[in-house]
């Protein structure tokens, strides 16, 4: 990463129009004059340094291929490159260092692993964290360079990391350390990066279950530090997504920990409030799969949950709200569906909104399907069967269009990998929603293909290649959504 000069502190709209912004609170005068909600101001530190991953990648690619040619002439196997090759353009930089720099500059910023730089500086060399981190870094470099031969070295490091992590788990002292839990999460990320097919690898699920076990071992002590709380929410999100895609109930001990966490987090924390709401949705979805409710009960419960999500988003603090902008006022370098785009303070806010939208799609699909079986019982509901189905279909269509409207802001300039990762699964949900508008589904497929190609997420390209045929809950893109 390199210094790029003093960044503009203006709001998004003023930067887009290249006009002076007075940065008044809660919104600038320029937006007020245009009768447009001000989207707020970015943190200058976030843009003070430019991601140089493209340059790093090109230098690594040139050096790597030159090294392979030399090794081929000397009769060495290509898979020895990871352990011994030096980048031609800078012989002092072995591939491990190039991979590490690429990962820390292109994937980590803005991701759920944003804490890695500080943890790296604080963790002892005996921790499995280091070898795990390097296995993930080299796996990512392999994808960036399109060099499968690097994967063999990454897998050897992964095997070592797995053994060292298991040793750490065997000790009551090291098992509860932050670095051990992060090692397990990085093992999951490795599985996501190297997985060559669709759906979800069993090893990813195994690591998810392992992280859940560690939450239980760590107990309420994990809520005493900022990193402990961040790791807790990260694992909870992963487990929640895993339960939703498998339609299984939450583990009782996790429910207890989430309740205990409420005392440690800030009052009215949107992310914690979201976990409580989604826990209820997970229990309902599991009950539906198990056949515990009849059609009438399912429609009532799903409708109630759907309205709770509507209320939740309406009551989010200002910092978690988005503004709307007409496409005429937007940078036309990105594809836009319809006439409106959304502007969010940052991509994590968009991700929270899209998580709500995806859940609402699931709930309204149930309402639409079960309303068809109400027949004479419909009289016990305020709405008729046809009106229930009409409203459910409209809710799905609105959610799909809103997800599509959240994309252009983050694709108008080169997005970070974390940003792209936060968009893939919501787009796939639109792609797979049979009641979503056809233009929205086509847009989702096109964006998946584009983002997958440009940001080297091969899984996204594979999902796009399936068209509408694969269920978004089973396509594997959720692994990047929570990473």
mmCIF file with all atom_site columns, N, CA and C in Angstrom, residues 373-438:
data_model
loop_
_atom_site.group_PDB
_atom_site.id
_atom_site.type_symbol
_atom_site.label_atom_id
_atom_site.label_alt_id
_atom_site.label_comp_id
_atom_site.label_asym_id
_atom_site.label_entity_id
_atom_site.label_seq_id
_atom_site.pdbx_PDB_ins_code
_atom_site.Cartn_x
_atom_site.Cartn_y
_atom_site.Cartn_z
_atom_site.occupancy
_atom_site.B_iso_or_equiv
_atom_site.pdbx_formal_charge
_atom_site.auth_seq_id
_atom_site.auth_comp_id
_atom_site.auth_asym_id
_atom_site.auth_atom_id
_atom_site.pdbx_PDB_model_num
ATOM 1   N N  . UNK A 1 373 ? -52.345 -23.076 0.236   1.00 0.00 ? 373 UNK A N  1
ATOM 2   C CA . UNK A 1 373 ? -52.976 -24.207 0.919   1.00 0.00 ? 373 UNK A CA 1
ATOM 3   C C  . UNK A 1 373 ? -53.987 -23.771 1.973   1.00 0.00 ? 373 UNK A C  1
ATOM 4   N N  . UNK A 1 374 ? -54.236 -22.467 2.075   1.00 0.00 ? 374 UNK A N  1
ATOM 5   C CA . UNK A 1 374 ? -55.123 -21.991 3.135   1.00 0.00 ? 374 UNK A CA 1
ATOM 6   C C  . UNK A 1 374 ? -56.575 -22.343 2.864   1.00 0.00 ? 374 UNK A C  1
ATOM 7   N N  . UNK A 1 375 ? -57.021 -22.184 1.625   1.00 0.00 ? 375 UNK A N  1
ATOM 8   C CA . UNK A 1 375 ? -58.403 -22.494 1.241   1.00 0.00 ? 375 UNK A CA 1
ATOM 9   C C  . UNK A 1 375 ? -59.379 -21.800 2.181   1.00 0.00 ? 375 UNK A C  1
ATOM 10  N N  . UNK A 1 376 ? -60.197 -22.587 2.860   1.00 0.00 ? 376 UNK A N  1
ATOM 11  C CA . UNK A 1 376 ? -61.237 -22.007 3.714   1.00 0.00 ? 376 UNK A CA 1
ATOM 12  C C  . UNK A 1 376 ? -60.696 -21.349 4.957   1.00 0.00 ? 376 UNK A C  1
ATOM 13  N N  . UNK A 1 377 ? -59.464 -21.696 5.360   1.00 0.00 ? 377 UNK A N  1
ATOM 14  C CA . UNK A 1 377 ? -58.914 -21.106 6.585   1.00 0.00 ? 377 UNK A CA 1
ATOM 15  C C  . UNK A 1 377 ? -58.490 -19.662 6.386   1.00 0.00 ? 377 UNK A C  1
ATOM 16  N N  . UNK A 1 378 ? -58.472 -19.211 5.124   1.00 0.00 ? 378 UNK A N  1
ATOM 17  C CA . UNK A 1 378 ? -58.028 -17.839 4.857   1.00 0.00 ? 378 UNK A CA 1
ATOM 18  C C  . UNK A 1 378 ? -58.909 -16.811 5.543   1.00 0.00 ? 378 UNK A C  1
ATOM 19  N N  . UNK A 1 379 ? -60.131 -17.196 5.833   1.00 0.00 ? 379 UNK A N  1
ATOM 20  C CA . UNK A 1 379 ? -61.045 -16.253 6.471   1.00 0.00 ? 379 UNK A CA 1
ATOM 21  C C  . UNK A 1 379 ? -60.589 -15.873 7.869   1.00 0.00 ? 379 UNK A C  1
ATOM 22  N N  . UNK A 1 380 ? -59.708 -16.684 8.469   1.00 0.00 ? 380 UNK A N  1
ATOM 23  C CA . UNK A 1 380 ? -59.220 -16.370 9.807   1.00 0.00 ? 380 UNK A CA 1
ATOM 24  C C  . UNK A 1 380 ? -58.067 -15.369 9.771   1.00 0.00 ? 380 UNK A C  1
ATOM 25  N N  . UNK A 1 381 ? -57.620 -15.012 8.562   1.00 0.00 ? 381 UNK A N  1
ATOM 26  C CA . UNK A 1 381 ? -56.595 -13.997 8.398   1.00 0.00 ? 381 UNK A CA 1
ATOM 27  C C  . UNK A 1 381 ? -57.220 -12.709 7.888   1.00 0.00 ? 381 UNK A C  1
ATOM 28  N N  . UNK A 1 382 ? -56.539 -11.606 8.145   1.00 0.00 ? 382 UNK A N  1
ATOM 29  C CA . UNK A 1 382 ? -57.058 -10.324 7.680   1.00 0.00 ? 382 UNK A CA 1
ATOM 30  C C  . UNK A 1 382 ? -57.056 -10.248 6.156   1.00 0.00 ? 382 UNK A C  1
ATOM 31  N N  . UNK A 1 383 ? -56.084 -10.897 5.515   1.00 0.00 ? 383 UNK A N  1
ATOM 32  C CA . UNK A 1 383 ? -55.965 -10.841 4.063   1.00 0.00 ? 383 UNK A CA 1
ATOM 33  C C  . UNK A 1 383 ? -56.414 -12.150 3.425   1.00 0.00 ? 383 UNK A C  1
ATOM 34  N N  . UNK A 1 384 ? -56.897 -12.065 2.213   1.00 0.00 ? 384 UNK A N  1
ATOM 35  C CA . UNK A 1 384 ? -57.296 -13.254 1.470   1.00 0.00 ? 384 UNK A CA 1
ATOM 36  C C  . UNK A 1 384 ? -56.069 -13.961 0.915   1.00 0.00 ? 384 UNK A C  1
ATOM 37  N N  . UNK A 1 385 ? -56.277 -15.169 0.428   1.00 0.00 ? 385 UNK A N  1
ATOM 38  C CA . UNK A 1 385 ? -55.183 -15.943 -0.150  1.00 0.00 ? 385 UNK A CA 1
ATOM 39  C C  . UNK A 1 385 ? -54.495 -15.178 -1.274  1.00 0.00 ? 385 UNK A C  1
ATOM 40  N N  . UNK A 1 386 ? -55.275 -14.609 -2.173  1.00 0.00 ? 386 UNK A N  1
ATOM 41  C CA . UNK A 1 386 ? -54.694 -13.902 -3.318  1.00 0.00 ? 386 UNK A CA 1
ATOM 42  C C  . UNK A 1 386 ? -53.937 -12.650 -2.890  1.00 0.00 ? 386 UNK A C  1
ATOM 43  N N  . UNK A 1 387 ? -54.479 -11.927 -1.912  1.00 0.00 ? 387 UNK A N  1
ATOM 44  C CA . UNK A 1 387 ? -53.793 -10.710 -1.473  1.00 0.00 ? 387 UNK A CA 1
ATOM 45  C C  . UNK A 1 387 ? -52.512 -11.047 -0.714  1.00 0.00 ? 387 UNK A C  1
ATOM 46  N N  . UNK A 1 388 ? -52.523 -12.166 0.030   1.00 0.00 ? 388 UNK A N  1
ATOM 47  C CA . UNK A 1 388 ? -51.308 -12.602 0.718   1.00 0.00 ? 388 UNK A CA 1
ATOM 48  C C  . UNK A 1 388 ? -50.211 -12.928 -0.289  1.00 0.00 ? 388 UNK A C  1
ATOM 49  N N  . UNK A 1 389 ? -50.586 -13.643 -1.330  1.00 0.00 ? 389 UNK A N  1
ATOM 50  C CA . UNK A 1 389 ? -49.602 -14.005 -2.346  1.00 0.00 ? 389 UNK A CA 1
ATOM 51  C C  . UNK A 1 389 ? -49.122 -12.779 -3.121  1.00 0.00 ? 389 UNK A C  1
ATOM 52  N N  . UNK A 1 390 ? -50.043 -11.874 -3.400  1.00 0.00 ? 390 UNK A N  1
ATOM 53  C CA . UNK A 1 390 ? -49.667 -10.651 -4.117  1.00 0.00 ? 390 UNK A CA 1
ATOM 54  C C  . UNK A 1 390 ? -48.670 -9.839  -3.299  1.00 0.00 ? 390 UNK A C  1
ATOM 55  N N  . UNK A 1 391 ? -48.939 -9.672  -1.994  1.00 0.00 ? 391 UNK A N  1
ATOM 56  C CA . UNK A 1 391 ? -48.047 -8.887  -1.151  1.00 0.00 ? 391 UNK A CA 1
ATOM 57  C C  . UNK A 1 391 ? -46.697 -9.578  -0.979  1.00 0.00 ? 391 UNK A C  1
ATOM 58  N N  . UNK A 1 392 ? -46.719 -10.905 -0.825  1.00 0.00 ? 392 UNK A N  1
ATOM 59  C CA . UNK A 1 392 ? -45.460 -11.648 -0.678  1.00 0.00 ? 392 UNK A CA 1
ATOM 60  C C  . UNK A 1 392 ? -44.599 -11.499 -1.929  1.00 0.00 ? 392 UNK A C  1
ATOM 61  N N  . UNK A 1 393 ? -45.229 -11.610 -3.093  1.00 0.00 ? 393 UNK A N  1
ATOM 62  C CA . UNK A 1 393 ? -44.489 -11.458 -4.350  1.00 0.00 ? 393 UNK A CA 1
ATOM 63  C C  . UNK A 1 393 ? -43.914 -10.053 -4.475  1.00 0.00 ? 393 UNK A C  1
ATOM 64  N N  . UNK A 1 394 ? -44.699 -9.051  -4.077  1.00 0.00 ? 394 UNK A N  1
ATOM 65  C CA . UNK A 1 394 ? -44.216 -7.664  -4.144  1.00 0.00 ? 394 UNK A CA 1
ATOM 66  C C  . UNK A 1 394 ? -43.033 -7.455  -3.199  1.00 0.00 ? 394 UNK A C  1
ATOM 67  N N  . UNK A 1 395 ? -43.111 -8.038  -1.997  1.00 0.00 ? 395 UNK A N  1
ATOM 68  C CA . UNK A 1 395 ? -42.008 -7.905  -1.044  1.00 0.00 ? 395 UNK A CA 1
ATOM 69  C C  . UNK A 1 395 ? -40.719 -8.507  -1.601  1.00 0.00 ? 395 UNK A C  1
ATOM 70  N N  . UNK A 1 396 ? -40.846 -9.650  -2.260  1.00 0.00 ? 396 UNK A N  1
ATOM 71  C CA . UNK A 1 396 ? -39.677 -10.295 -2.864  1.00 0.00 ? 396 UNK A CA 1
ATOM 72  C C  . UNK A 1 396 ? -39.117 -9.434  -3.989  1.00 0.00 ? 396 UNK A C  1
ATOM 73  N N  . UNK A 1 397 ? -40.002 -8.896  -4.818  1.00 0.00 ? 397 UNK A N  1
ATOM 74  C CA . UNK A 1 397 ? -39.563 -8.045  -5.926  1.00 0.00 ? 397 UNK A CA 1
ATOM 75  C C  . UNK A 1 397 ? -38.855 -6.793  -5.418  1.00 0.00 ? 397 UNK A C  1
ATOM 76  N N  . UNK A 1 398 ? -39.423 -6.176  -4.375  1.00 0.00 ? 398 UNK A N  1
ATOM 77  C CA . UNK A 1 398 ? -38.807 -4.969  -3.814  1.00 0.00 ? 398 UNK A CA 1
ATOM 78  C C  . UNK A 1 398 ? -37.433 -5.283  -3.217  1.00 0.00 ? 398 UNK A C  1
ATOM 79  N N  . UNK A 1 399 ? -37.348 -6.403  -2.489  1.00 0.00 ? 399 UNK A N  1
ATOM 80  C CA . UNK A 1 399 ? -36.068 -6.787  -1.879  1.00 0.00 ? 399 UNK A CA 1
ATOM 81  C C  . UNK A 1 399 ? -35.015 -7.044  -2.952  1.00 0.00 ? 399 UNK A C  1
ATOM 82  N N  . UNK A 1 400 ? -35.414 -7.714  -4.024  1.00 0.00 ? 400 UNK A N  1
ATOM 83  C CA . UNK A 1 400 ? -34.479 -8.011  -5.115  1.00 0.00 ? 400 UNK A CA 1
ATOM 84  C C  . UNK A 1 400 ? -33.975 -6.729  -5.775  1.00 0.00 ? 400 UNK A C  1
ATOM 85  N N  . UNK A 1 401 ? -34.873 -5.801  -6.028  1.00 0.00 ? 401 UNK A N  1
ATOM 86  C CA . UNK A 1 401 ? -34.483 -4.537  -6.659  1.00 0.00 ? 401 UNK A CA 1
ATOM 87  C C  . UNK A 1 401 ? -33.591 -3.713  -5.737  1.00 0.00 ? 401 UNK A C  1
ATOM 88  N N  . UNK A 1 402 ? -33.880 -3.760  -4.431  1.00 0.00 ? 402 UNK A N  1
ATOM 89  C CA . UNK A 1 402 ? -33.047 -3.027  -3.476  1.00 0.00 ? 402 UNK A CA 1
ATOM 90  C C  . UNK A 1 402 ? -31.637 -3.612  -3.406  1.00 0.00 ? 402 UNK A C  1
ATOM 91  N N  . UNK A 1 403 ? -31.527 -4.931  -3.467  1.00 0.00 ? 403 UNK A N  1
ATOM 92  C CA . UNK A 1 403 ? -30.202 -5.554  -3.486  1.00 0.00 ? 403 UNK A CA 1
ATOM 93  C C  . UNK A 1 403 ? -29.436 -5.103  -4.723  1.00 0.00 ? 403 UNK A C  1
ATOM 94  N N  . UNK A 1 404 ? -30.097 -5.105  -5.865  1.00 0.00 ? 404 UNK A N  1
ATOM 95  C CA . UNK A 1 404 ? -29.446 -4.656  -7.104  1.00 0.00 ? 404 UNK A CA 1
ATOM 96  C C  . UNK A 1 404 ? -29.046 -3.185  -7.019  1.00 0.00 ? 404 UNK A C  1
ATOM 97  N N  . UNK A 1 405 ? -29.873 -2.379  -6.345  1.00 0.00 ? 405 UNK A N  1
ATOM 98  C CA . UNK A 1 405 ? -29.570 -0.952  -6.210  1.00 0.00 ? 405 UNK A CA 1
ATOM 99  C C  . UNK A 1 405 ? -28.395 -0.698  -5.275  1.00 0.00 ? 405 UNK A C  1
ATOM 100 N N  . UNK A 1 406 ? -28.031 -1.697  -4.457  1.00 0.00 ? 406 UNK A N  1
ATOM 101 C CA . UNK A 1 406 ? -26.904 -1.528  -3.531  1.00 0.00 ? 406 UNK A CA 1
ATOM 102 C C  . UNK A 1 406 ? -25.556 -1.788  -4.199  1.00 0.00 ? 406 UNK A C  1
ATOM 103 N N  . UNK A 1 407 ? -25.570 -2.303  -5.417  1.00 0.00 ? 407 UNK A N  1
ATOM 104 C CA . UNK A 1 407 ? -24.331 -2.733  -6.075  1.00 0.00 ? 407 UNK A CA 1
ATOM 105 C C  . UNK A 1 407 ? -23.541 -1.596  -6.726  1.00 0.00 ? 407 UNK A C  1
ATOM 106 N N  . UNK A 1 408 ? -24.162 -0.695  -7.520  1.00 0.00 ? 408 UNK A N  1
ATOM 107 C CA . UNK A 1 408 ? -23.379 0.272   -8.307  1.00 0.00 ? 408 UNK A CA 1
ATOM 108 C C  . UNK A 1 408 ? -22.432 1.152   -7.501  1.00 0.00 ? 408 UNK A C  1
ATOM 109 N N  . UNK A 1 409 ? -22.825 1.548   -6.293  1.00 0.00 ? 409 UNK A N  1
ATOM 110 C CA . UNK A 1 409 ? -21.941 2.402   -5.497  1.00 0.00 ? 409 UNK A CA 1
ATOM 111 C C  . UNK A 1 409 ? -20.563 1.764   -5.311  1.00 0.00 ? 409 UNK A C  1
ATOM 112 N N  . UNK A 1 410 ? -20.550 0.445   -5.162  1.00 0.00 ? 410 UNK A N  1
ATOM 113 C CA . UNK A 1 410 ? -19.305 -0.243  -4.837  1.00 0.00 ? 410 UNK A CA 1
ATOM 114 C C  . UNK A 1 410 ? -18.571 -0.798  -6.055  1.00 0.00 ? 410 UNK A C  1
ATOM 115 N N  . UNK A 1 411 ? -19.167 -0.661  -7.235  1.00 0.00 ? 411 UNK A N  1
ATOM 116 C CA . UNK A 1 411 ? -18.503 -1.156  -8.445  1.00 0.00 ? 411 UNK A CA 1
ATOM 117 C C  . UNK A 1 411 ? -18.143 -0.034  -9.412  1.00 0.00 ? 411 UNK A C  1
ATOM 118 N N  . UNK A 1 412 ? -18.452 1.220   -9.038  1.00 0.00 ? 412 UNK A N  1
ATOM 119 C CA . UNK A 1 412 ? -18.140 2.349   -9.919  1.00 0.00 ? 412 UNK A CA 1
ATOM 120 C C  . UNK A 1 412 ? -16.641 2.608   -9.992  1.00 0.00 ? 412 UNK A C  1
ATOM 121 N N  . UNK A 1 413 ? -15.896 2.161   -8.971  1.00 0.00 ? 413 UNK A N  1
ATOM 122 C CA . UNK A 1 413 ? -14.436 2.198   -9.007  1.00 0.00 ? 413 UNK A CA 1
ATOM 123 C C  . UNK A 1 413 ? -13.953 0.821   -8.569  1.00 0.00 ? 413 UNK A C  1
ATOM 124 N N  . UNK A 1 414 ? -12.663 0.569   -8.676  1.00 0.00 ? 414 UNK A N  1
ATOM 125 C CA . UNK A 1 414 ? -12.136 -0.763  -8.364  1.00 0.00 ? 414 UNK A CA 1
ATOM 126 C C  . UNK A 1 414 ? -12.462 -1.133  -6.922  1.00 0.00 ? 414 UNK A C  1
ATOM 127 N N  . UNK A 1 415 ? -13.369 -2.091  -6.696  1.00 0.00 ? 415 UNK A N  1
ATOM 128 C CA . UNK A 1 415 ? -13.755 -2.451  -5.334  1.00 0.00 ? 415 UNK A CA 1
ATOM 129 C C  . UNK A 1 415 ? -12.716 -3.356  -4.684  1.00 0.00 ? 415 UNK A C  1
ATOM 130 N N  . UNK A 1 416 ? -12.637 -3.303  -3.361  1.00 0.00 ? 416 UNK A N  1
ATOM 131 C CA . UNK A 1 416 ? -11.764 -4.220  -2.644  1.00 0.00 ? 416 UNK A CA 1
ATOM 132 C C  . UNK A 1 416 ? -12.380 -5.614  -2.672  1.00 0.00 ? 416 UNK A C  1
ATOM 133 N N  . UNK A 1 417 ? -11.576 -6.607  -2.362  1.00 0.00 ? 417 UNK A N  1
ATOM 134 C CA . UNK A 1 417 ? -12.092 -7.972  -2.337  1.00 0.00 ? 417 UNK A CA 1
ATOM 135 C C  . UNK A 1 417 ? -13.161 -8.131  -1.256  1.00 0.00 ? 417 UNK A C  1
ATOM 136 N N  . UNK A 1 418 ? -12.997 -7.442  -0.135  1.00 0.00 ? 418 UNK A N  1
ATOM 137 C CA . UNK A 1 418 ? -13.991 -7.527  0.929   1.00 0.00 ? 418 UNK A CA 1
ATOM 138 C C  . UNK A 1 418 ? -15.332 -6.985  0.457   1.00 0.00 ? 418 UNK A C  1
ATOM 139 N N  . UNK A 1 419 ? -15.295 -5.908  -0.306  1.00 0.00 ? 419 UNK A N  1
ATOM 140 C CA . UNK A 1 419 ? -16.529 -5.334  -0.840  1.00 0.00 ? 419 UNK A CA 1
ATOM 141 C C  . UNK A 1 419 ? -17.194 -6.301  -1.803  1.00 0.00 ? 419 UNK A C  1
ATOM 142 N N  . UNK A 1 420 ? -16.414 -6.864  -2.712  1.00 0.00 ? 420 UNK A N  1
ATOM 143 C CA . UNK A 1 420 ? -16.969 -7.825  -3.670  1.00 0.00 ? 420 UNK A CA 1
ATOM 144 C C  . UNK A 1 420 ? -17.549 -9.026  -2.941  1.00 0.00 ? 420 UNK A C  1
ATOM 145 N N  . UNK A 1 421 ? -16.822 -9.525  -1.937  1.00 0.00 ? 421 UNK A N  1
ATOM 146 C CA . UNK A 1 421 ? -17.294 -10.686 -1.178  1.00 0.00 ? 421 UNK A CA 1
ATOM 147 C C  . UNK A 1 421 ? -18.640 -10.415 -0.517  1.00 0.00 ? 421 UNK A C  1
ATOM 148 N N  . UNK A 1 422 ? -18.878 -9.159  -0.128  1.00 0.00 ? 422 UNK A N  1
ATOM 149 C CA . UNK A 1 422 ? -20.139 -8.814  0.532   1.00 0.00 ? 422 UNK A CA 1
ATOM 150 C C  . UNK A 1 422 ? -21.302 -8.703  -0.444  1.00 0.00 ? 422 UNK A C  1
ATOM 151 N N  . UNK A 1 423 ? -21.013 -8.651  -1.747  1.00 0.00 ? 423 UNK A N  1
ATOM 152 C CA . UNK A 1 423 ? -22.061 -8.495  -2.765  1.00 0.00 ? 423 UNK A CA 1
ATOM 153 C C  . UNK A 1 423 ? -22.458 -9.809  -3.432  1.00 0.00 ? 423 UNK A C  1
ATOM 154 N N  . UNK A 1 424 ? -21.565 -10.785 -3.441  1.00 0.00 ? 424 UNK A N  1
ATOM 155 C CA . UNK A 1 424 ? -21.785 -11.995 -4.236  1.00 0.00 ? 424 UNK A CA 1
ATOM 156 C C  . UNK A 1 424 ? -23.015 -12.784 -3.802  1.00 0.00 ? 424 UNK A C  1
ATOM 157 N N  . UNK A 1 425 ? -23.129 -13.056 -2.513  1.00 0.00 ? 425 UNK A N  1
ATOM 158 C CA . UNK A 1 425 ? -24.247 -13.896 -2.058  1.00 0.00 ? 425 UNK A CA 1
ATOM 159 C C  . UNK A 1 425 ? -25.597 -13.196 -2.215  1.00 0.00 ? 425 UNK A C  1
ATOM 160 N N  . UNK A 1 426 ? -25.720 -11.901 -1.865  1.00 0.00 ? 426 UNK A N  1
ATOM 161 C CA . UNK A 1 426 ? -26.992 -11.222 -2.134  1.00 0.00 ? 426 UNK A CA 1
ATOM 162 C C  . UNK A 1 426 ? -27.374 -11.259 -3.613  1.00 0.00 ? 426 UNK A C  1
ATOM 163 N N  . UNK A 1 427 ? -26.402 -11.058 -4.500  1.00 0.00 ? 427 UNK A N  1
ATOM 164 C CA . UNK A 1 427 ? -26.698 -11.140 -5.932  1.00 0.00 ? 427 UNK A CA 1
ATOM 165 C C  . UNK A 1 427 ? -27.166 -12.540 -6.309  1.00 0.00 ? 427 UNK A C  1
ATOM 166 N N  . UNK A 1 428 ? -26.560 -13.541 -5.707  1.00 0.00 ? 428 UNK A N  1
ATOM 167 C CA . UNK A 1 428 ? -26.978 -14.912 -5.992  1.00 0.00 ? 428 UNK A CA 1
ATOM 168 C C  . UNK A 1 428 ? -28.383 -15.174 -5.470  1.00 0.00 ? 428 UNK A C  1
ATOM 169 N N  . UNK A 1 429 ? -28.739 -14.541 -4.345  1.00 0.00 ? 429 UNK A N  1
ATOM 170 C CA . UNK A 1 429 ? -30.100 -14.689 -3.820  1.00 0.00 ? 429 UNK A CA 1
ATOM 171 C C  . UNK A 1 429 ? -31.119 -14.126 -4.804  1.00 0.00 ? 429 UNK A C  1
ATOM 172 N N  . UNK A 1 430 ? -30.793 -12.996 -5.430  1.00 0.00 ? 430 UNK A N  1
ATOM 173 C CA . UNK A 1 430 ? -31.673 -12.423 -6.458  1.00 0.00 ? 430 UNK A CA 1
ATOM 174 C C  . UNK A 1 430 ? -31.741 -13.364 -7.658  1.00 0.00 ? 430 UNK A C  1
ATOM 175 N N  . UNK A 1 431 ? -30.583 -13.856 -8.068  1.00 0.00 ? 431 UNK A N  1
ATOM 176 C CA . UNK A 1 431 ? -30.513 -14.785 -9.201  1.00 0.00 ? 431 UNK A CA 1
ATOM 177 C C  . UNK A 1 431 ? -31.427 -15.993 -8.982  1.00 0.00 ? 431 UNK A C  1
ATOM 178 N N  . UNK A 1 432 ? -31.451 -16.508 -7.761  1.00 0.00 ? 432 UNK A N  1
ATOM 179 C CA . UNK A 1 432 ? -32.184 -17.733 -7.484  1.00 0.00 ? 432 UNK A CA 1
ATOM 180 C C  . UNK A 1 432 ? -33.621 -17.544 -7.044  1.00 0.00 ? 432 UNK A C  1
ATOM 181 N N  . UNK A 1 433 ? -34.076 -16.297 -6.895  1.00 0.00 ? 433 UNK A N  1
ATOM 182 C CA . UNK A 1 433 ? -35.446 -16.036 -6.427  1.00 0.00 ? 433 UNK A CA 1
ATOM 183 C C  . UNK A 1 433 ? -36.411 -16.076 -7.605  1.00 0.00 ? 433 UNK A C  1
ATOM 184 N N  . UNK A 1 434 ? -37.242 -17.104 -7.667  1.00 0.00 ? 434 UNK A N  1
ATOM 185 C CA . UNK A 1 434 ? -38.125 -17.290 -8.830  1.00 0.00 ? 434 UNK A CA 1
ATOM 186 C C  . UNK A 1 434 ? -39.169 -16.188 -8.959  1.00 0.00 ? 434 UNK A C  1
ATOM 187 N N  . UNK A 1 435 ? -39.496 -15.510 -7.853  1.00 0.00 ? 435 UNK A N  1
ATOM 188 C CA . UNK A 1 435 ? -40.502 -14.451 -7.894  1.00 0.00 ? 435 UNK A CA 1
ATOM 189 C C  . UNK A 1 435 ? -39.891 -13.062 -8.087  1.00 0.00 ? 435 UNK A C  1
ATOM 190 N N  . UNK A 1 436 ? -38.567 -12.994 -8.180  1.00 0.00 ? 436 UNK A N  1
ATOM 191 C CA . UNK A 1 436 ? -37.914 -11.704 -8.434  1.00 0.00 ? 436 UNK A CA 1
ATOM 192 C C  . UNK A 1 436 ? -38.137 -11.300 -9.888  1.00 0.00 ? 436 UNK A C  1
ATOM 193 N N  . UNK A 1 437 ? -38.117 -10.001 -10.184 1.00 0.00 ? 437 UNK A N  1
ATOM 194 C CA . UNK A 1 437 ? -38.289 -9.560  -11.579 1.00 0.00 ? 437 UNK A CA 1
ATOM 195 C C  . UNK A 1 437 ? -37.212 -10.156 -12.477 1.00 0.00 ? 437 UNK A C  1
ATOM 196 N N  . UNK A 1 438 ? -37.586 -10.539 -13.674 1.00 0.00 ? 438 UNK A N  1
ATOM 197 C CA . UNK A 1 438 ? -36.634 -11.149 -14.601 1.00 0.00 ? 438 UNK A CA 1
ATOM 198 C C  . UNK A 1 438 ? -35.433 -10.243 -14.890 1.00 0.00 ? 438 UNK A C  1
#
